[in-house]
PDB file of C-alpha atoms in Angstrom:
ATOM      1  CA  MET A1232      -5.906  -0.730  -8.343  1.00  0.00           C
ATOM      2  CA  GLN A1233      -6.920  -0.121  -4.500  1.00  0.00           C
ATOM      3  CA  PRO A1234      -5.038  -1.693  -1.805  1.00  0.00           C
ATOM      4  CA  ALA A1235      -6.215  -4.016   0.724  1.00  0.00           C
ATOM      5  CA  LYS A1236      -8.786  -2.069   3.317  1.00  0.00           C
ATOM      6  CA  GLY A1237      -7.732  -2.211   6.976  1.00  0.00           C
ATOM      7  CA  GLY A1238      -3.974  -1.018   7.020  1.00  0.00           C
ATOM      8  CA  ALA A1239      -1.448   1.633   6.528  1.00  0.00           C
ATOM      9  CA  GLY A1240      -1.924   0.975   2.640  1.00  0.00           C
ATOM     10  CA  ARG A1241      -5.338   2.921   3.026  1.00  0.00           C
ATOM     11  CA  HIS A1242      -4.620   5.263   5.252  1.00  0.00           C
ATOM     12  CA  ARG A1243      -1.353   6.756   2.615  1.00  0.00           C
ATOM     13  CA  ALA A1244      -3.595   6.230  -0.008  1.00  0.00           C
ATOM     14  CA  HIS A1245      -5.845   8.602   1.364  1.00  0.00           C
ATOM     15  CA  ARG A1246      -3.385  10.926   1.726  1.00  0.00           C
ATOM     16  CA  THR A1247      -1.798  10.808  -1.685  1.00  0.00           C
ATOM     17  CA  ALA A1248      -2.166   8.493  -4.716  1.00  0.00           C
ATOM     18  CA  GLY A1249       1.555   7.707  -4.771  1.00  0.00           C
ATOM     19  CA  GLY A1250       1.169   5.861  -1.411  1.00  0.00           C
ATOM     20  CA  GLU A1251      -1.116   3.022  -2.404  1.00  0.00           C
ATOM     21  CA  PHE A1252       1.826   2.427  -5.185  1.00  0.00           C
ATOM     22  CA  ARG A1253       4.841   2.783  -2.388  1.00  0.00           C
ATOM     23  CA  ALA A1254       2.856   0.309   0.044  1.00  0.00           C
ATOM     24  CA  LEU A1255       2.653  -2.304  -3.685  1.00  0.00           C
ATOM     25  CA  THR A1256       6.213  -1.826  -4.017  1.00  0.00           C
ATOM     26  CA  PHE A1257       7.159  -2.201  -0.158  1.00  0.00           C
ATOM     27  CA  ALA A1258       4.783  -5.288  -0.263  1.00  0.00           C
ATOM     28  CA  ALA A1259       7.090  -6.805  -3.409  1.00  0.00           C
ATOM     29  CA  SER A1260       9.906  -5.714  -1.620  1.00  0.00           C
ATOM     30  CA  ARG A1261       9.157  -7.792   1.294  1.00  0.00           C
ATOM     31  CA  PRO A1262       7.548 -11.344   0.503  1.00  0.00           C
ATOM     32  CA  THR A1263       5.789 -12.397   3.448  1.00  0.00           C
ATOM     33  CA  SER A1264       3.674 -14.818   1.867  1.00  0.00           C
TER      34      SER A1264
END
């Protein structure tokens, strides 16, 4: 499970595995579809 390439999510995921999960939760919390 990898976040969209080209964004803060990828950078955070690189630093910490929890970053990707947090990014997903953040995106889900703020539906900007």
